[in-house]
PDB file of C-alpha atoms in Angstrom:
ATOM      1  CA  UNK A  10     -16.038 -12.830   7.655  1.00  0.00           C
ATOM      2  CA  UNK A  11     -14.239  -9.718   8.843  1.00  0.00           C
ATOM      3  CA  UNK A  12     -16.634  -6.987   9.895  1.00  0.00           C
ATOM      4  CA  UNK A  13     -15.807  -3.573   8.384  1.00  0.00           C
ATOM      5  CA  UNK A  14     -15.299  -1.237  11.357  1.00  0.00           C
ATOM      6  CA  UNK A  15     -15.475   2.324  10.060  1.00  0.00           C
ATOM      7  CA  UNK A  16     -14.697   5.380  12.157  1.00  0.00           C
ATOM      8  CA  UNK A  17     -16.111   8.748  11.078  1.00  0.00           C
ATOM      9  CA  UNK A  18     -12.631   9.740   9.872  1.00  0.00           C
ATOM     10  CA  UNK A  19     -12.334   6.612   7.767  1.00  0.00           C
ATOM     11  CA  UNK A  20     -15.802   7.115   6.295  1.00  0.00           C
ATOM     12  CA  UNK A  21     -14.656  10.556   5.186  1.00  0.00           C
ATOM     13  CA  UNK A  22     -11.513   9.054   3.679  1.00  0.00           C
ATOM     14  CA  UNK A  23     -13.485   6.396   1.860  1.00  0.00           C
ATOM     15  CA  UNK A  24     -15.952   8.939   0.516  1.00  0.00           C
ATOM     16  CA  UNK A  25     -13.035  11.007  -0.749  1.00  0.00           C
ATOM     17  CA  UNK A  26     -12.095   8.206  -3.137  1.00  0.00           C
ATOM     18  CA  UNK A  27     -14.535   9.636  -5.656  1.00  0.00           C
ATOM     19  CA  UNK A  28     -12.641  12.952  -5.697  1.00  0.00           C
ATOM     20  CA  UNK A  29      -9.706  12.460  -8.109  1.00  0.00           C
ATOM     21  CA  UNK A  30      -7.516  15.162  -6.543  1.00  0.00           C
ATOM     22  CA  UNK A  31      -7.559  13.721  -3.001  1.00  0.00           C
ATOM     23  CA  UNK A  32      -4.225  12.288  -1.818  1.00  0.00           C
ATOM     24  CA  UNK A  33      -3.983  10.075   1.294  1.00  0.00           C
ATOM     25  CA  UNK A  34      -1.496  11.004   3.992  1.00  0.00           C
ATOM     26  CA  UNK A  35       1.095   8.283   4.436  1.00  0.00           C
ATOM     27  CA  UNK A  36       1.874   7.375   8.030  1.00  0.00           C
ATOM     28  CA  UNK A  37       4.968   5.524   9.149  1.00  0.00           C
ATOM     29  CA  UNK A  38       2.949   2.335   9.579  1.00  0.00           C
ATOM     30  CA  UNK A  39       1.184   2.613   6.247  1.00  0.00           C
ATOM     31  CA  UNK A  40       4.329   3.393   4.272  1.00  0.00           C
ATOM     32  CA  UNK A  41       5.385  -0.254   4.524  1.00  0.00           C
ATOM     33  CA  UNK A  42       2.336  -1.227   2.492  1.00  0.00           C
ATOM     34  CA  UNK A  43       3.297   0.695  -0.637  1.00  0.00           C
ATOM     35  CA  UNK A  44       1.877  -0.714  -3.866  1.00  0.00           C
ATOM     36  CA  UNK A  45       2.177   0.046  -7.544  1.00  0.00           C
ATOM     37  CA  UNK A  46      -1.062   0.636  -9.478  1.00  0.00           C
ATOM     38  CA  UNK A  47      -0.915  -2.945 -10.775  1.00  0.00           C
ATOM     39  CA  UNK A  48      -0.459  -4.258  -7.235  1.00  0.00           C
ATOM     40  CA  UNK A  49      -3.362  -2.074  -6.055  1.00  0.00           C
ATOM     41  CA  UNK A  50      -5.487  -3.816  -8.677  1.00  0.00           C
ATOM     42  CA  UNK A  51      -4.176  -7.144  -7.407  1.00  0.00           C
ATOM     43  CA  UNK A  52      -5.101  -6.155  -3.837  1.00  0.00           C
ATOM     44  CA  UNK A  53      -8.668  -5.404  -4.932  1.00  0.00           C
ATOM     45  CA  UNK A  54      -8.900  -8.668  -6.865  1.00  0.00           C
ATOM     46  CA  UNK A  55      -7.576 -10.613  -3.866  1.00  0.00           C
ATOM     47  CA  UNK A  56     -10.179  -9.018  -1.596  1.00  0.00           C
ATOM     48  CA  UNK A  57     -12.855  -9.664  -4.223  1.00  0.00           C
ATOM     49  CA  UNK A  58     -11.918 -13.337  -4.202  1.00  0.00           C
ATOM     50  CA  UNK A  59     -11.416 -13.770  -0.475  1.00  0.00           C
ATOM     51  CA  UNK A  60     -13.436 -11.013   1.231  1.00  0.00           C
ATOM     52  CA  UNK A  61     -16.111  -9.892  -1.191  1.00  0.00           C
ATOM     53  CA  UNK A  62     -18.468  -9.063   1.680  1.00  0.00           C
ATOM     54  CA  UNK A  63     -15.961  -6.546   2.991  1.00  0.00           C
ATOM     55  CA  UNK A  64     -15.905  -4.752  -0.365  1.00  0.00           C
ATOM     56  CA  UNK A  65     -19.701  -4.691  -0.419  1.00  0.00           C
ATOM     57  CA  UNK A  66     -19.749  -2.986   2.997  1.00  0.00           C
ATOM     58  CA  UNK A  67     -17.149  -0.465   1.865  1.00  0.00           C
ATOM     59  CA  UNK A  68     -19.206   0.253  -1.256  1.00  0.00           C
ATOM     60  CA  UNK A  69     -22.339   0.766   0.838  1.00  0.00           C
ATOM     61  CA  UNK A  70     -20.512   3.239   3.069  1.00  0.00           C
ATOM     62  CA  UNK A  71     -19.275   5.237   0.099  1.00  0.00           C
ATOM     63  CA  UNK A  72     -22.289   5.234  -2.191  1.00  0.00           C
ATOM     64  CA  UNK A  73     -25.128   4.722   0.330  1.00  0.00           C
ATOM     65  CA  UNK A  74     -27.459   3.287  -2.344  1.00  0.00           C
ATOM     66  CA  UNK A  75     -31.099   4.338  -2.029  1.00  0.00           C
ATOM     67  CA  UNK A  76     -32.320   1.405  -4.100  1.00  0.00           C
ATOM     68  CA  UNK A  77     -31.083  -2.180  -3.798  1.00  0.00           C
ATOM     69  CA  UNK A  78     -28.516  -3.263  -6.374  1.00  0.00           C
ATOM     70  CA  UNK A  79     -26.727  -6.624  -6.732  1.00  0.00           C
ATOM     71  CA  UNK A  80     -23.502  -7.071  -4.766  1.00  0.00           C
ATOM     72  CA  UNK A  81     -21.465  -7.689  -7.887  1.00  0.00           C
ATOM     73  CA  UNK A  82     -22.541  -4.273  -9.199  1.00  0.00           C
ATOM     74  CA  UNK A  83     -21.554  -2.652  -5.905  1.00  0.00           C
ATOM     75  CA  UNK A  84     -18.093  -4.197  -6.151  1.00  0.00           C
ATOM     76  CA  UNK A  85     -17.774  -3.188  -9.807  1.00  0.00           C
ATOM     77  CA  UNK A  86     -18.670   0.431  -8.969  1.00  0.00           C
ATOM     78  CA  UNK A  87     -16.139   0.501  -6.119  1.00  0.00           C
ATOM     79  CA  UNK A  88     -13.462  -0.987  -8.348  1.00  0.00           C
ATOM     80  CA  UNK A  89     -14.096   1.656 -10.982  1.00  0.00           C
ATOM     81  CA  UNK A  90     -13.694   4.678  -8.699  1.00  0.00           C
ATOM     82  CA  UNK A  91     -10.714   3.249  -6.806  1.00  0.00           C
ATOM     83  CA  UNK A  92      -8.709   1.992  -9.738  1.00  0.00           C
ATOM     84  CA  UNK A  93      -9.812   3.362 -13.111  1.00  0.00           C
ATOM     85  CA  UNK A  94     -10.168   6.599 -15.009  1.00  0.00           C
ATOM     86  CA  UNK A  95     -11.519   6.553 -18.570  1.00  0.00           C
ATOM     87  CA  UNK A  96     -11.238   2.737 -18.484  1.00  0.00           C
ATOM     88  CA  UNK A  97      -7.485   2.990 -17.801  1.00  0.00           C
ATOM     89  CA  UNK A  98      -5.741   1.922 -14.585  1.00  0.00           C
ATOM     90  CA  UNK A  99      -5.070   5.084 -12.620  1.00  0.00           C
ATOM     91  CA  UNK A 100      -1.549   6.216 -11.750  1.00  0.00           C
ATOM     92  CA  UNK A 101      -2.982   7.268  -8.376  1.00  0.00           C
ATOM     93  CA  UNK A 102      -4.924   4.076  -7.762  1.00  0.00           C
ATOM     94  CA  UNK A 103      -6.533   3.651  -4.325  1.00  0.00           C
ATOM     95  CA  UNK A 104      -6.348   0.535  -2.169  1.00  0.00           C
ATOM     96  CA  UNK A 105      -7.168  -0.629   1.354  1.00  0.00           C
ATOM     97  CA  UNK A 106      -4.596  -1.264   4.063  1.00  0.00           C
ATOM     98  CA  UNK A 107      -5.253  -2.926   7.414  1.00  0.00           C
ATOM     99  CA  UNK A 108      -4.229  -2.539  11.057  1.00  0.00           C
ATOM    100  CA  UNK A 109      -5.472  -2.791  14.633  1.00  0.00           C
ATOM    101  CA  UNK A 110      -7.670  -0.260  16.429  1.00  0.00           C
ATOM    102  CA  UNK A 111      -4.645   2.050  16.844  1.00  0.00           C
ATOM    103  CA  UNK A 112      -3.898   1.848  13.099  1.00  0.00           C
ATOM    104  CA  UNK A 113      -0.731  -0.040  13.965  1.00  0.00           C
ATOM    105  CA  UNK A 114       0.484  -3.342  12.545  1.00  0.00           C
ATOM    106  CA  UNK A 115       1.955  -5.320  15.487  1.00  0.00           C
ATOM    107  CA  UNK A 116       1.520  -8.649  13.683  1.00  0.00           C
ATOM    108  CA  UNK A 117       3.320  -7.451  10.549  1.00  0.00           C
ATOM    109  CA  UNK A 118       0.347  -8.614   8.474  1.00  0.00           C
ATOM    110  CA  UNK A 119      -0.392  -7.418   4.944  1.00  0.00           C
ATOM    111  CA  UNK A 120      -3.281  -8.237   2.640  1.00  0.00           C
ATOM    112  CA  UNK A 121      -2.595  -9.996  -0.646  1.00  0.00           C
ATOM    113  CA  UNK A 122      -1.540  -8.072  -3.730  1.00  0.00           C
ATOM    114  CA  UNK A 123      -2.083 -10.728  -6.379  1.00  0.00           C
ATOM    115  CA  UNK A 124      -5.402 -12.338  -7.372  1.00  0.00           C
ATOM    116  CA  UNK A 125      -3.682 -15.732  -7.380  1.00  0.00           C
ATOM    117  CA  UNK A 126      -2.552 -15.478  -3.737  1.00  0.00           C
ATOM    118  CA  UNK A 127      -4.251 -17.909  -1.354  1.00  0.00           C
ATOM    119  CA  UNK A 128      -6.986 -16.600   0.940  1.00  0.00           C
ATOM    120  CA  UNK A 129      -5.205 -16.194   4.271  1.00  0.00           C
ATOM    121  CA  UNK A 130      -7.036 -14.947   7.345  1.00  0.00           C
ATOM    122  CA  UNK A 131      -7.150 -11.277   8.301  1.00  0.00           C
ATOM    123  CA  UNK A 132      -6.288 -11.072  12.040  1.00  0.00           C
ATOM    124  CA  UNK A 133      -9.488 -10.919  14.099  1.00  0.00           C
ATOM    125  CA  UNK A 134      -8.501  -7.648  15.804  1.00  0.00           C
ATOM    126  CA  UNK A 135      -7.617  -5.894  12.518  1.00  0.00           C
ATOM    127  CA  UNK A 136      -9.819  -3.588  10.481  1.00  0.00           C
ATOM    128  CA  UNK A 137      -9.510  -1.323   7.474  1.00  0.00           C
ATOM    129  CA  UNK A 138      -6.940   1.193   8.630  1.00  0.00           C
ATOM    130  CA  UNK A 139      -6.746   3.583   5.701  1.00  0.00           C
ATOM    131  CA  UNK A 140      -7.302   4.143   2.016  1.00  0.00           C
ATOM    132  CA  UNK A 141      -3.871   4.403   0.430  1.00  0.00           C
ATOM    133  CA  UNK A 142      -2.888   6.105  -2.819  1.00  0.00           C
ATOM    134  CA  UNK A 143      -0.186   4.613  -5.018  1.00  0.00           C
ATOM    135  CA  UNK A 144       2.739   7.068  -4.996  1.00  0.00           C
ATOM    136  CA  UNK A 145       3.345   9.009  -8.159  1.00  0.00           C
ATOM    137  CA  UNK A 146       6.975   8.245  -8.894  1.00  0.00           C
ATOM    138  CA  UNK A 147       9.100   9.665 -11.716  1.00  0.00           C
ATOM    139  CA  UNK A 148      10.168   7.351 -14.513  1.00  0.00           C
ATOM    140  CA  UNK A 149      13.713   6.521 -13.481  1.00  0.00           C
ATOM    141  CA  UNK A 150      16.270   5.211 -15.926  1.00  0.00           C
ATOM    142  CA  UNK A 151      16.338   1.447 -16.258  1.00  0.00           C
ATOM    143  CA  UNK A 152      19.402  -0.679 -15.732  1.00  0.00           C
ATOM    144  CA  UNK A 153      20.423  -4.217 -14.851  1.00  0.00           C
ATOM    145  CA  UNK A 154      23.344  -6.596 -14.642  1.00  0.00           C
ATOM    146  CA  UNK A 155      24.795  -8.269 -17.712  1.00  0.00           C
ATOM    147  CA  UNK A 156      25.929 -11.320 -15.710  1.00  0.00           C
ATOM    148  CA  UNK A 157      24.550 -12.877 -12.522  1.00  0.00           C
ATOM    149  CA  UNK A 158      26.090 -16.348 -12.577  1.00  0.00           C
ATOM    150  CA  UNK A 159      28.732 -15.861  -9.893  1.00  0.00           C
ATOM    151  CA  UNK A 160      27.498 -13.180  -7.473  1.00  0.00           C
ATOM    152  CA  UNK A 161      24.349 -11.306  -6.481  1.00  0.00           C
ATOM    153  CA  UNK A 162      22.941  -9.012  -3.800  1.00  0.00           C
ATOM    154  CA  UNK A 163      21.971 -11.354  -0.994  1.00  0.00           C
ATOM    155  CA  UNK A 164      20.746  -8.839   1.575  1.00  0.00           C
ATOM    156  CA  UNK A 165      19.999  -5.143   2.013  1.00  0.00           C
ATOM    157  CA  UNK A 166      19.319  -3.928   5.566  1.00  0.00           C
ATOM    158  CA  UNK A 167      18.378  -0.301   6.139  1.00  0.00           C
ATOM    159  CA  UNK A 168      16.266   1.294   8.859  1.00  0.00           C
ATOM    160  CA  UNK A 169      13.182  -0.928   9.242  1.00  0.00           C
ATOM    161  CA  UNK A 170      13.745  -3.185   6.217  1.00  0.00           C
ATOM    162  CA  UNK A 171      15.876  -6.272   5.753  1.00  0.00           C
ATOM    163  CA  UNK A 172      15.391  -7.834   2.346  1.00  0.00           C
ATOM    164  CA  UNK A 173      17.007 -11.147   1.423  1.00  0.00           C
ATOM    165  CA  UNK A 174      16.848 -12.360  -2.160  1.00  0.00           C
ATOM    166  CA  UNK A 175      18.408 -14.659  -4.747  1.00  0.00           C
ATOM    167  CA  UNK A 176      20.209 -13.812  -7.956  1.00  0.00           C
ATOM    168  CA  UNK A 177      18.435 -11.739 -10.593  1.00  0.00           C
ATOM    169  CA  UNK A 178      19.620  -9.156 -13.096  1.00  0.00           C
ATOM    170  CA  UNK A 179      17.375  -6.489 -11.561  1.00  0.00           C
ATOM    171  CA  UNK A 180      14.731  -6.356  -8.816  1.00  0.00           C
ATOM    172  CA  UNK A 181      12.297  -3.579  -7.954  1.00  0.00           C
ATOM    173  CA  UNK A 182      11.267  -3.983  -4.317  1.00  0.00           C
ATOM    174  CA  UNK A 183       8.529  -1.361  -4.355  1.00  0.00           C
ATOM    175  CA  UNK A 184       6.782  -2.799  -1.314  1.00  0.00           C
ATOM    176  CA  UNK A 185       9.923  -2.654   0.834  1.00  0.00           C
ATOM    177  CA  UNK A 186       9.980   0.916   2.090  1.00  0.00           C
ATOM    178  CA  UNK A 187      12.689   2.184   4.421  1.00  0.00           C
ATOM    179  CA  UNK A 188      11.312   4.793   6.803  1.00  0.00           C
ATOM    180  CA  UNK A 189      13.868   7.432   7.763  1.00  0.00           C
ATOM    181  CA  UNK A 190      13.862  10.857   9.379  1.00  0.00           C
ATOM    182  CA  UNK A 191      15.537  13.774   7.637  1.00  0.00           C
ATOM    183  CA  UNK A 192      17.534  14.731  10.732  1.00  0.00           C
ATOM    184  CA  UNK A 193      18.975  11.300  11.573  1.00  0.00           C
ATOM    185  CA  UNK A 194      21.700   8.982  10.287  1.00  0.00           C
ATOM    186  CA  UNK A 195      21.196   5.288   9.465  1.00  0.00           C
ATOM    187  CA  UNK A 196      23.416   2.280   8.859  1.00  0.00           C
ATOM    188  CA  UNK A 197      22.987   0.556   5.510  1.00  0.00           C
ATOM    189  CA  UNK A 198      24.246  -3.034   5.528  1.00  0.00           C
ATOM    190  CA  UNK A 199      24.959  -4.648   2.165  1.00  0.00           C
ATOM    191  CA  UNK A 200      25.686  -8.363   1.916  1.00  0.00           C
ATOM    192  CA  UNK A 201      26.906 -10.130  -1.241  1.00  0.00           C
ATOM    193  CA  UNK A 202      25.870 -13.640  -2.173  1.00  0.00           C
ATOM    194  CA  UNK A 203      27.834 -16.154  -4.229  1.00  0.00           C
ATOM    195  CA  UNK A 204      26.755 -19.118  -6.309  1.00  0.00           C
ATOM    196  CA  UNK A 205      29.729 -21.213  -5.219  1.00  0.00           C
ATOM    197  CA  UNK A 206      31.982 -21.528  -2.186  1.00  0.00           C
ATOM    198  CA  UNK A 207      34.374 -18.954  -3.624  1.00  0.00           C
ATOM    199  CA  UNK A 208      33.844 -15.296  -2.647  1.00  0.00           C
ATOM    200  CA  UNK A 209      34.920 -12.284  -4.697  1.00  0.00           C
ATOM    201  CA  UNK A 210      35.532  -8.618  -3.839  1.00  0.00           C
ATOM    202  CA  UNK A 211      32.353  -6.763  -4.814  1.00  0.00           C
ATOM    203  CA  UNK A 212      32.035  -3.032  -5.457  1.00  0.00           C
ATOM    204  CA  UNK A 213      28.947  -1.285  -4.078  1.00  0.00           C
ATOM    205  CA  UNK A 214      27.294   1.968  -5.110  1.00  0.00           C
ATOM    206  CA  UNK A 215      24.177   3.523  -3.576  1.00  0.00           C
ATOM    207  CA  UNK A 216      22.039   6.148  -5.317  1.00  0.00           C
ATOM    208  CA  UNK A 217      19.258   8.130  -3.607  1.00  0.00           C
ATOM    209  CA  UNK A 218      17.092  10.746  -5.309  1.00  0.00           C
ATOM    210  CA  UNK A 219      16.995  13.153  -2.362  1.00  0.00           C
ATOM    211  CA  UNK A 220      15.248  15.982  -4.244  1.00  0.00           C
ATOM    212  CA  UNK A 221      12.798  13.631  -5.995  1.00  0.00           C
ATOM    213  CA  UNK A 222      13.438  15.002  -9.477  1.00  0.00           C
ATOM    214  CA  UNK A 223      13.582  11.609 -11.165  1.00  0.00           C
ATOM    215  CA  UNK A 224      17.350  11.114 -11.433  1.00  0.00           C
ATOM    216  CA  UNK A 225      20.422  10.444  -9.312  1.00  0.00           C
ATOM    217  CA  UNK A 226      22.564  13.210 -10.802  1.00  0.00           C
ATOM    218  CA  UNK A 227      22.469  15.830  -8.074  1.00  0.00           C
ATOM    219  CA  UNK A 228      24.946  16.560  -5.281  1.00  0.00           C
ATOM    220  CA  UNK A 229      25.169  13.844  -2.599  1.00  0.00           C
ATOM    221  CA  UNK A 230      22.884  11.469  -4.519  1.00  0.00           C
ATOM    222  CA  UNK A 231      25.717   9.043  -5.364  1.00  0.00           C
ATOM    223  CA  UNK A 232      27.627   7.153  -2.695  1.00  0.00           C
ATOM    224  CA  UNK A 233      30.546   4.772  -3.172  1.00  0.00           C
ATOM    225  CA  UNK A 234      29.889   2.157  -0.479  1.00  0.00           C
ATOM    226  CA  UNK A 235      33.156   0.223  -0.646  1.00  0.00           C
ATOM    227  CA  UNK A 236      34.633  -3.049  -1.897  1.00  0.00           C
ATOM    228  CA  UNK A 237      34.291  -6.246   0.118  1.00  0.00           C
ATOM    229  CA  UNK A 238      33.882 -10.011  -0.082  1.00  0.00           C
ATOM    230  CA  UNK A 239      31.685  -9.857   3.017  1.00  0.00           C
ATOM    231  CA  UNK A 240      28.910  -7.638   4.359  1.00  0.00           C
ATOM    232  CA  UNK A 241      29.789  -3.977   4.371  1.00  0.00           C
ATOM    233  CA  UNK A 242      28.222  -1.059   6.214  1.00  0.00           C
ATOM    234  CA  UNK A 243      27.906   2.564   5.245  1.00  0.00           C
ATOM    235  CA  UNK A 244      26.245   5.455   7.059  1.00  0.00           C
ATOM    236  CA  UNK A 245      23.447   7.273   5.241  1.00  0.00           C
ATOM    237  CA  UNK A 246      22.542  10.806   6.319  1.00  0.00           C
ATOM    238  CA  UNK A 247      19.891  12.754   4.392  1.00  0.00           C
ATOM    239  CA  UNK A 248      21.518  15.962   3.128  1.00  0.00           C
ATOM    240  CA  UNK A 249      20.231  19.372   4.103  1.00  0.00           C
ATOM    241  CA  UNK A 250      17.162  20.143   2.035  1.00  0.00           C
ATOM    242  CA  UNK A 251      16.251  16.514   1.340  1.00  0.00           C
ATOM    243  CA  UNK A 252      12.636  16.516   0.215  1.00  0.00           C
ATOM    244  CA  UNK A 253      10.191  14.701   2.463  1.00  0.00           C
ATOM    245  CA  UNK A 254       8.002  11.963   1.076  1.00  0.00           C
ATOM    246  CA  UNK A 255       8.562   8.934  -1.150  1.00  0.00           C
ATOM    247  CA  UNK A 256      11.706   8.589  -3.224  1.00  0.00           C
ATOM    248  CA  UNK A 257      13.878   5.934  -4.846  1.00  0.00           C
ATOM    249  CA  UNK A 258      17.061   4.248  -3.587  1.00  0.00           C
ATOM    250  CA  UNK A 259      19.128   2.157  -6.017  1.00  0.00           C
ATOM    251  CA  UNK A 260      21.795  -0.319  -4.911  1.00  0.00           C
ATOM    252  CA  UNK A 261      24.317  -1.763  -7.356  1.00  0.00           C
ATOM    253  CA  UNK A 262      26.900  -4.482  -6.782  1.00  0.00           C
ATOM    254  CA  UNK A 263      29.523  -5.276  -9.415  1.00  0.00           C
ATOM    255  CA  UNK A 264      32.555  -7.545  -9.317  1.00  0.00           C
ATOM    256  CA  UNK A 265      34.151  -5.506 -12.121  1.00  0.00           C
ATOM    257  CA  UNK A 266      34.071  -2.174 -10.315  1.00  0.00           C
ATOM    258  CA  UNK A 267      30.644  -0.753 -10.981  1.00  0.00           C
ATOM    259  CA  UNK A 268      30.013   2.853 -11.888  1.00  0.00           C
ATOM    260  CA  UNK A 269      28.963   6.146 -10.318  1.00  0.00           C
ATOM    261  CA  UNK A 270      26.374   6.361 -13.103  1.00  0.00           C
ATOM    262  CA  UNK A 271      23.107   4.909 -11.784  1.00  0.00           C
ATOM    263  CA  UNK A 272      21.860   4.289 -15.323  1.00  0.00           C
ATOM    264  CA  UNK A 273      24.837   2.247 -16.487  1.00  0.00           C
ATOM    265  CA  UNK A 274      24.533  -1.537 -16.541  1.00  0.00           C
ATOM    266  CA  UNK A 275      26.780  -3.412 -14.125  1.00  0.00           C
ATOM    267  CA  UNK A 276      28.975  -6.135 -15.571  1.00  0.00           C
ATOM    268  CA  UNK A 277      28.677  -8.946 -13.023  1.00  0.00           C
ATOM    269  CA  UNK A 278      26.373  -8.656 -10.035  1.00  0.00           C
ATOM    270  CA  UNK A 279      22.924  -7.181  -9.503  1.00  0.00           C
ATOM    271  CA  UNK A 280      20.834  -4.004  -9.269  1.00  0.00           C
ATOM    272  CA  UNK A 281      18.022  -3.508  -6.747  1.00  0.00           C
ATOM    273  CA  UNK A 282      15.623  -0.583  -6.280  1.00  0.00           C
ATOM    274  CA  UNK A 283      13.833   0.344  -3.052  1.00  0.00           C
ATOM    275  CA  UNK A 284      11.538   3.085  -1.818  1.00  0.00           C
ATOM    276  CA  UNK A 285      12.523   5.504   0.922  1.00  0.00           C
ATOM    277  CA  UNK A 286       9.954   7.362   2.952  1.00  0.00           C
ATOM    278  CA  UNK A 287      11.656  10.481   4.274  1.00  0.00           C
ATOM    279  CA  UNK A 288       9.745  11.840   7.258  1.00  0.00           C
TER     280      UNK A 288
END
C-alpha cells in the first residue's frame, strides 16, 4: 500500500478542497494530467477500487475526525466534497495527481481515470503531488468528419505531445496537453494515415483559441497548414496578447479541401481536439 506523504503545503491544498472558490495552480508537470469532470470521477473510483487506504488517509488529513467513523463513510465524504455539488458532478471537480518528491514525473506515470482500469502499481518513490481542478472550458462548437474510410489523422506532434491514433470521425484528446510558452515558436507535425496502400493529398487546418473566448473566429486563430500526402510541418507562434492558461487546439484533415471554419464538418478525413497550456 502506498503511504500518503503529505507536506504542510499539500495539507493546505487538500484542506482547501472544501472551499468551492479555490482553484489549483497548474504546473508544467501537472498540466499533462488534465481530466474532464467525468474522468476526475473515474480517477476517484479507480483509487477507491485499487488504493482505498490512500483515500482514507487523505480524508483523515482533511476532516481530522474527532470520533471514529467507518472507512467507507470517510471515502464517501471525500468523494462528495471533491466531486459533487448539490448531488451533481461539479464542473470544477477535484482529483489527485502523483509525482516524486520534487513533484516531477520522470517515469511518465499517471493514475487510472476509469473505474474499469486494472490496478497497476504506483511507483514506490511517488506520492500525492497535488490536488488538481478540472479546467473550466467554454462549450466549443462540435464538428466531425462525414467519411473516414480512406484517410485519417495518424499522428499529431507538438511541443511535448505526440499522439498516434486510428481512424475516427472525431476525437477529443483532453488528457494530451501541449505545454508552450507565449514567447516561443513550436513545430507542429501532422501525419496522415491511410486505410490502403494508396496515399492521397490531404488538406490541413489548425485552429487555436488564443484569447480563450470559446471560438476560433478571432485574428490569427485559423491557420492553413498545407496539402500533403506525407507528414507536414508548420510553425506555431502564439500571437501577441495570447491569454495564458488552458485553451483548445483543433486539427482538421480533409481530402476534399477542408474549410477555414472550425465548426464545419470535413468531408473525408478526421477532426481532433487537444488542450494547450500557454505558460
